[in-house]
PDB file of C-alpha atoms in Angstrom:
ATOM      1  CA  MET A 388      24.980 -21.677  68.828  1.00  0.00           C
ATOM      2  CA  GLN A 389      27.236 -23.620  66.480  1.00  0.00           C
ATOM      3  CA  LYS A 390      29.373 -22.069  63.731  1.00  0.00           C
ATOM      4  CA  LEU A 391      31.681 -23.818  61.269  1.00  0.00           C
ATOM      5  CA  ARG A 392      33.492 -23.477  57.969  1.00  0.00           C
ATOM      6  CA  ILE A 393      32.030 -25.814  55.379  1.00  0.00           C
ATOM      7  CA  ASP A 394      35.515 -26.497  53.950  1.00  0.00           C
ATOM      8  CA  ASP A 395      36.588 -27.853  57.362  1.00  0.00           C
ATOM      9  CA  ILE A 396      34.114 -30.776  57.069  1.00  0.00           C
ATOM     10  CA  GLU A 397      35.471 -33.940  55.421  1.00  0.00           C
ATOM     11  CA  ASN A 398      34.188 -34.767  51.955  1.00  0.00           C
ATOM     12  CA  ALA A 399      31.943 -37.865  51.981  1.00  0.00           C
ATOM     13  CA  VAL A 400      31.763 -40.719  49.452  1.00  0.00           C
ATOM     14  CA  GLN A 401      28.911 -39.687  47.169  1.00  0.00           C
ATOM     15  CA  PRO A 402      28.212 -39.422  43.421  1.00  0.00           C
ATOM     16  CA  ALA A 403      29.251 -35.751  43.732  1.00  0.00           C
ATOM     17  CA  ALA A 404      32.676 -34.119  43.558  1.00  0.00           C
ATOM     18  CA  VAL A 405      31.999 -32.613  46.990  1.00  0.00           C
ATOM     19  CA  MET A 406      29.411 -33.601  49.594  1.00  0.00           C
ATOM     20  CA  ARG A 407      30.000 -32.322  53.093  1.00  0.00           C
ATOM     21  CA  PRO A 408      27.527 -33.644  55.689  1.00  0.00           C
ATOM     22  CA  LEU A 409      26.857 -30.729  58.045  1.00  0.00           C
ATOM     23  CA  THR A 410      24.210 -32.328  60.296  1.00  0.00           C
ATOM     24  CA  ASP A 411      26.510 -33.825  62.940  1.00  0.00           C
ATOM     25  CA  ALA A 412      29.020 -30.974  62.794  1.00  0.00           C
ATOM     26  CA  LEU A 413      26.243 -28.469  63.536  1.00  0.00           C
ATOM     27  CA  GLY A 414      24.599 -30.775  66.071  1.00  0.00           C
ATOM     28  CA  THR A 415      21.151 -30.598  64.498  1.00  0.00           C
ATOM     29  CA  THR A 416      18.674 -33.120  65.874  1.00  0.00           C
ATOM     30  CA  ASP A 417      15.657 -32.560  63.617  1.00  0.00           C
ATOM     31  CA  LEU A 418      17.186 -31.375  60.335  1.00  0.00           C
ATOM     32  CA  ALA A 419      19.607 -33.008  57.859  1.00  0.00           C
ATOM     33  CA  ILE A 420      21.927 -30.508  56.127  1.00  0.00           C
ATOM     34  CA  ASN A 421      24.309 -31.361  53.285  1.00  0.00           C
ATOM     35  CA  TYR A 422      26.524 -29.115  51.154  1.00  0.00           C
ATOM     36  CA  TYR A 423      27.165 -30.175  47.550  1.00  0.00           C
ATOM     37  CA  GLU A 424      29.409 -29.248  44.648  1.00  0.00           C
ATOM     38  CA  LEU A 425      28.574 -31.190  41.494  1.00  0.00           C
ATOM     39  CA  GLU A 426      30.886 -31.330  38.498  1.00  0.00           C
ATOM     40  CA  PRO A 427      29.183 -31.867  35.117  1.00  0.00           C
ATOM     41  CA  GLY A 428      27.662 -35.380  35.183  1.00  0.00           C
ATOM     42  CA  ASP A 429      27.612 -35.642  39.010  1.00  0.00           C
ATOM     43  CA  SER A 430      24.491 -36.410  41.051  1.00  0.00           C
ATOM     44  CA  PHE A 431      23.151 -35.503  44.493  1.00  0.00           C
ATOM     45  CA  ALA A 432      22.146 -39.112  45.177  1.00  0.00           C
ATOM     46  CA  PHE A 433      23.101 -42.739  44.544  1.00  0.00           C
ATOM     47  CA  ALA A 434      19.713 -43.487  42.939  1.00  0.00           C
ATOM     48  CA  TYR A 435      16.290 -42.233  41.904  1.00  0.00           C
ATOM     49  CA  HIS A 436      14.828 -42.380  45.391  1.00  0.00           C
ATOM     50  CA  ASN A 437      12.280 -41.286  47.937  1.00  0.00           C
ATOM     51  CA  HIS A 438      12.070 -40.994  51.703  1.00  0.00           C
ATOM     52  CA  GLU A 439       9.151 -42.434  53.650  1.00  0.00           C
ATOM     53  CA  ILE A 440       9.291 -39.794  56.396  1.00  0.00           C
ATOM     54  CA  GLN A 441      11.613 -36.991  55.323  1.00  0.00           C
ATOM     55  CA  GLU A 442      10.804 -34.119  52.968  1.00  0.00           C
ATOM     56  CA  GLU A 443      13.750 -32.526  51.135  1.00  0.00           C
ATOM     57  CA  VAL A 444      14.554 -29.024  49.947  1.00  0.00           C
ATOM     58  CA  PHE A 445      17.413 -28.176  47.563  1.00  0.00           C
ATOM     59  CA  TYR A 446      18.675 -24.587  47.275  1.00  0.00           C
ATOM     60  CA  VAL A 447      20.892 -24.030  44.215  1.00  0.00           C
ATOM     61  CA  GLN A 448      23.433 -21.292  44.868  1.00  0.00           C
ATOM     62  CA  SER A 449      25.172 -21.491  41.484  1.00  0.00           C
ATOM     63  CA  GLY A 450      24.968 -23.574  38.333  1.00  0.00           C
ATOM     64  CA  ARG A 451      21.860 -25.414  37.164  1.00  0.00           C
ATOM     65  CA  ALA A 452      20.636 -28.700  38.639  1.00  0.00           C
ATOM     66  CA  THR A 453      18.220 -30.951  36.767  1.00  0.00           C
ATOM     67  CA  PHE A 454      15.956 -33.174  38.852  1.00  0.00           C
ATOM     68  CA  GLU A 455      14.406 -36.380  37.542  1.00  0.00           C
ATOM     69  CA  THR A 456      10.879 -36.508  38.977  1.00  0.00           C
ATOM     70  CA  GLU A 457       7.715 -38.490  38.416  1.00  0.00           C
ATOM     71  CA  ALA A 458       6.421 -35.466  36.445  1.00  0.00           C
ATOM     72  CA  GLY A 459       9.534 -35.297  34.224  1.00  0.00           C
ATOM     73  CA  GLN A 460      12.736 -33.256  34.405  1.00  0.00           C
ATOM     74  CA  VAL A 461      12.780 -30.002  36.367  1.00  0.00           C
ATOM     75  CA  ALA A 462      15.637 -27.487  36.057  1.00  0.00           C
ATOM     76  CA  VAL A 463      16.596 -25.437  39.122  1.00  0.00           C
ATOM     77  CA  GLY A 464      18.926 -22.485  38.612  1.00  0.00           C
ATOM     78  CA  PRO A 465      20.886 -20.071  40.791  1.00  0.00           C
ATOM     79  CA  GLY A 466      18.810 -18.565  43.589  1.00  0.00           C
ATOM     80  CA  GLU A 467      16.023 -21.134  43.088  1.00  0.00           C
ATOM     81  CA  ILE A 468      14.761 -23.746  45.500  1.00  0.00           C
ATOM     82  CA  ILE A 469      12.795 -26.989  45.045  1.00  0.00           C
ATOM     83  CA  ARG A 470      10.916 -29.104  47.616  1.00  0.00           C
ATOM     84  CA  PHE A 471      10.118 -32.807  47.475  1.00  0.00           C
ATOM     85  CA  ASP A 472       7.405 -34.211  49.720  1.00  0.00           C
ATOM     86  CA  ARG A 473       7.630 -37.459  51.640  1.00  0.00           C
ATOM     87  CA  GLU A 474       7.549 -40.529  49.339  1.00  0.00           C
ATOM     88  CA  GLU A 475       8.061 -38.340  46.230  1.00  0.00           C
ATOM     89  CA  PHE A 476      10.707 -39.839  43.917  1.00  0.00           C
ATOM     90  CA  GLN A 477      13.585 -37.658  42.680  1.00  0.00           C
ATOM     91  CA  ARG A 478      17.255 -37.565  41.731  1.00  0.00           C
ATOM     92  CA  GLY A 479      19.185 -34.397  40.990  1.00  0.00           C
ATOM     93  CA  TRP A 480      22.016 -34.099  38.463  1.00  0.00           C
ATOM     94  CA  ASN A 481      24.390 -31.550  37.025  1.00  0.00           C
ATOM     95  CA  ARG A 482      23.573 -31.887  33.316  1.00  0.00           C
ATOM     96  CA  GLY A 483      25.233 -28.543  32.493  1.00  0.00           C
ATOM     97  CA  GLU A 484      28.778 -27.419  31.802  1.00  0.00           C
ATOM     98  CA  GLU A 485      29.462 -25.458  35.007  1.00  0.00           C
ATOM     99  CA  ARG A 486      29.778 -26.608  38.615  1.00  0.00           C
ATOM    100  CA  VAL A 487      26.581 -26.715  40.704  1.00  0.00           C
ATOM    101  CA  VAL A 488      26.814 -25.507  44.313  1.00  0.00           C
ATOM    102  CA  ALA A 489      23.800 -26.334  46.480  1.00  0.00           C
ATOM    103  CA  LEU A 490      22.474 -27.042  49.960  1.00  0.00           C
ATOM    104  CA  ALA A 491      20.127 -29.945  50.686  1.00  0.00           C
ATOM    105  CA  LEU A 492      17.888 -29.760  53.746  1.00  0.00           C
ATOM    106  CA  GLY A 493      15.775 -32.643  55.012  1.00  0.00           C
ATOM    107  CA  ALA A 494      13.275 -32.817  57.864  1.00  0.00           C
ATOM    108  CA  PRO A 495      12.699 -34.643  60.003  1.00  0.00           C
ATOM    109  CA  LEU A 496      16.226 -36.007  60.308  1.00  0.00           C
ATOM    110  CA  GLU A 497      15.120 -39.654  59.940  1.00  0.00           C
ATOM    111  CA  TYR A 498      14.428 -41.040  56.434  1.00  0.00           C
ATOM    112  CA  GLY A 499      12.247 -43.972  57.332  1.00  0.00           C
ATOM    113  CA  ARG A 500      12.221 -46.515  54.495  1.00  0.00           C
ATOM    114  CA  GLN A 501      14.101 -45.247  51.471  1.00  0.00           C
ATOM    115  CA  VAL A 502      13.417 -46.807  48.073  1.00  0.00           C
ATOM    116  CA  LYS A 503      16.474 -46.500  45.796  1.00  0.00           C
ATOM    117  CA  LEU A 504      15.682 -47.364  42.165  1.00  0.00           C
ATOM    118  CA  ARG A 505      18.603 -48.152  39.836  1.00  0.00           C
ATOM    119  CA  ASP A 506      18.924 -49.919  36.488  1.00  0.00           C
ATOM    120  CA  CYS A 507      19.865 -53.573  36.963  1.00  0.00           C
ATOM    121  CA  GLU A 508      21.279 -55.199  33.815  1.00  0.00           C
ATOM    122  CA  ALA A 509      20.683 -58.715  35.170  1.00  0.00           C
ATOM    123  CA  CYS A 510      16.989 -58.038  35.919  1.00  0.00           C
ATOM    124  CA  GLY A 511      16.496 -55.851  32.834  1.00  0.00           C
ATOM    125  CA  GLU A 512      14.646 -53.121  34.756  1.00  0.00           C
ATOM    126  CA  GLN A 513      14.866 -50.589  37.564  1.00  0.00           C
ATOM    127  CA  THR A 514      14.946 -52.326  40.915  1.00  0.00           C
ATOM    128  CA  ASP A 515      15.307 -51.284  44.546  1.00  0.00           C
ATOM    129  CA  ASN A 516      18.929 -51.280  45.716  1.00  0.00           C
ATOM    130  CA  ARG A 517      20.832 -51.449  48.963  1.00  0.00           C
ATOM    131  CA  LEU A 518      24.021 -49.477  49.555  1.00  0.00           C
ATOM    132  CA  GLU A 519      27.068 -50.995  51.195  1.00  0.00           C
ATOM    133  CA  ARG A 520      30.322 -49.394  52.315  1.00  0.00           C
ATOM    134  CA  LEU A 521      33.070 -51.791  51.217  1.00  0.00           C
ATOM    135  CA  ASP A 522      36.206 -52.640  53.173  1.00  0.00           C
ATOM    136  CA  GLU A 523      38.198 -51.008  50.393  1.00  0.00           C
ATOM    137  CA  ALA A 524      39.250 -47.438  51.140  1.00  0.00           C
ATOM    138  CA  ASP A 525      36.255 -45.119  50.806  1.00  0.00           C
ATOM    139  CA  VAL A 526      34.116 -47.133  48.384  1.00  0.00           C
ATOM    140  CA  VAL A 527      30.315 -47.441  48.350  1.00  0.00           C
ATOM    141  CA  ALA A 528      28.555 -49.972  46.113  1.00  0.00           C
ATOM    142  CA  ALA A 529      24.882 -50.470  45.213  1.00  0.00           C
ATOM    143  CA  TYR A 530      23.358 -53.947  44.886  1.00  0.00           C
ATOM    144  CA  CYS A 531      20.021 -54.986  43.391  1.00  0.00           C
ATOM    145  CA  THR A 532      17.767 -56.332  46.136  1.00  0.00           C
ATOM    146  CA  GLU A 533      16.162 -58.752  43.636  1.00  0.00           C
ATOM    147  CA  CYS A 534      19.234 -60.576  42.295  1.00  0.00           C
ATOM    148  CA  GLY A 535      22.249 -59.199  44.202  1.00  0.00           C
ATOM    149  CA  GLU A 536      23.928 -57.766  41.063  1.00  0.00           C
ATOM    150  CA  GLU A 537      26.167 -54.719  41.636  1.00  0.00           C
ATOM    151  CA  THR A 538      24.586 -51.698  39.914  1.00  0.00           C
ATOM    152  CA  GLY A 539      27.065 -48.948  40.796  1.00  0.00           C
ATOM    153  CA  ARG A 540      30.273 -48.092  42.650  1.00  0.00           C
ATOM    154  CA  TRP A 541      31.505 -44.729  43.962  1.00  0.00           C
ATOM    155  CA  THR A 542      34.663 -43.279  45.470  1.00  0.00           C
ATOM    156  CA  ARG A 543      35.391 -39.988  47.242  1.00  0.00           C
ATOM    157  CA  GLY A 544      35.573 -36.873  45.027  1.00  0.00           C
ATOM    158  CA  SER A 545      35.190 -36.468  41.276  1.00  0.00           C
ATOM    159  CA  MET A 546      34.994 -39.689  39.259  1.00  0.00           C
ATOM    160  CA  ALA A 547      36.126 -39.997  35.670  1.00  0.00           C
ATOM    161  CA  GLY A 548      33.395 -40.585  33.111  1.00  0.00           C
ATOM    162  CA  THR A 549      29.677 -40.772  33.786  1.00  0.00           C
ATOM    163  CA  VAL A 550      28.551 -41.121  37.394  1.00  0.00           C
ATOM    164  CA  PRO A 551      26.625 -44.387  37.771  1.00  0.00           C
TER     165      PRO A 551
END
């Protein structure tokens, strides 16, 4: 058995005000678990993405999350849950005015290949991106795999303006 307080887990660098990775702290070996708090404009992910191997489930405890999907936008409100199959593209956002609190569960723990589509100004289209943790304190940047252009940059906690 493993028990913890979510607030005791360090906040990770993500496009969310709060993202606490619970997987390692709980010692899970087959399930990824992440706790999120999204301010208006925040996102669950760095990009519109999929996972080759992992399926994901998002449970929204409070607020309303809006997921970009191949079928269009899907709103998920308090007490609702949404599942994305392997290789199904999605990106969740807080497009509302109140904070979103949610849990994300992924199984199996491994992603396999993950395609991360972001707008690249240099290429003029959405391209696959790679993420890189920079030497700067707690900064993650995304780079277009086609041309190397930086397409986004994130720091820990809430970011002013629109999340890239």
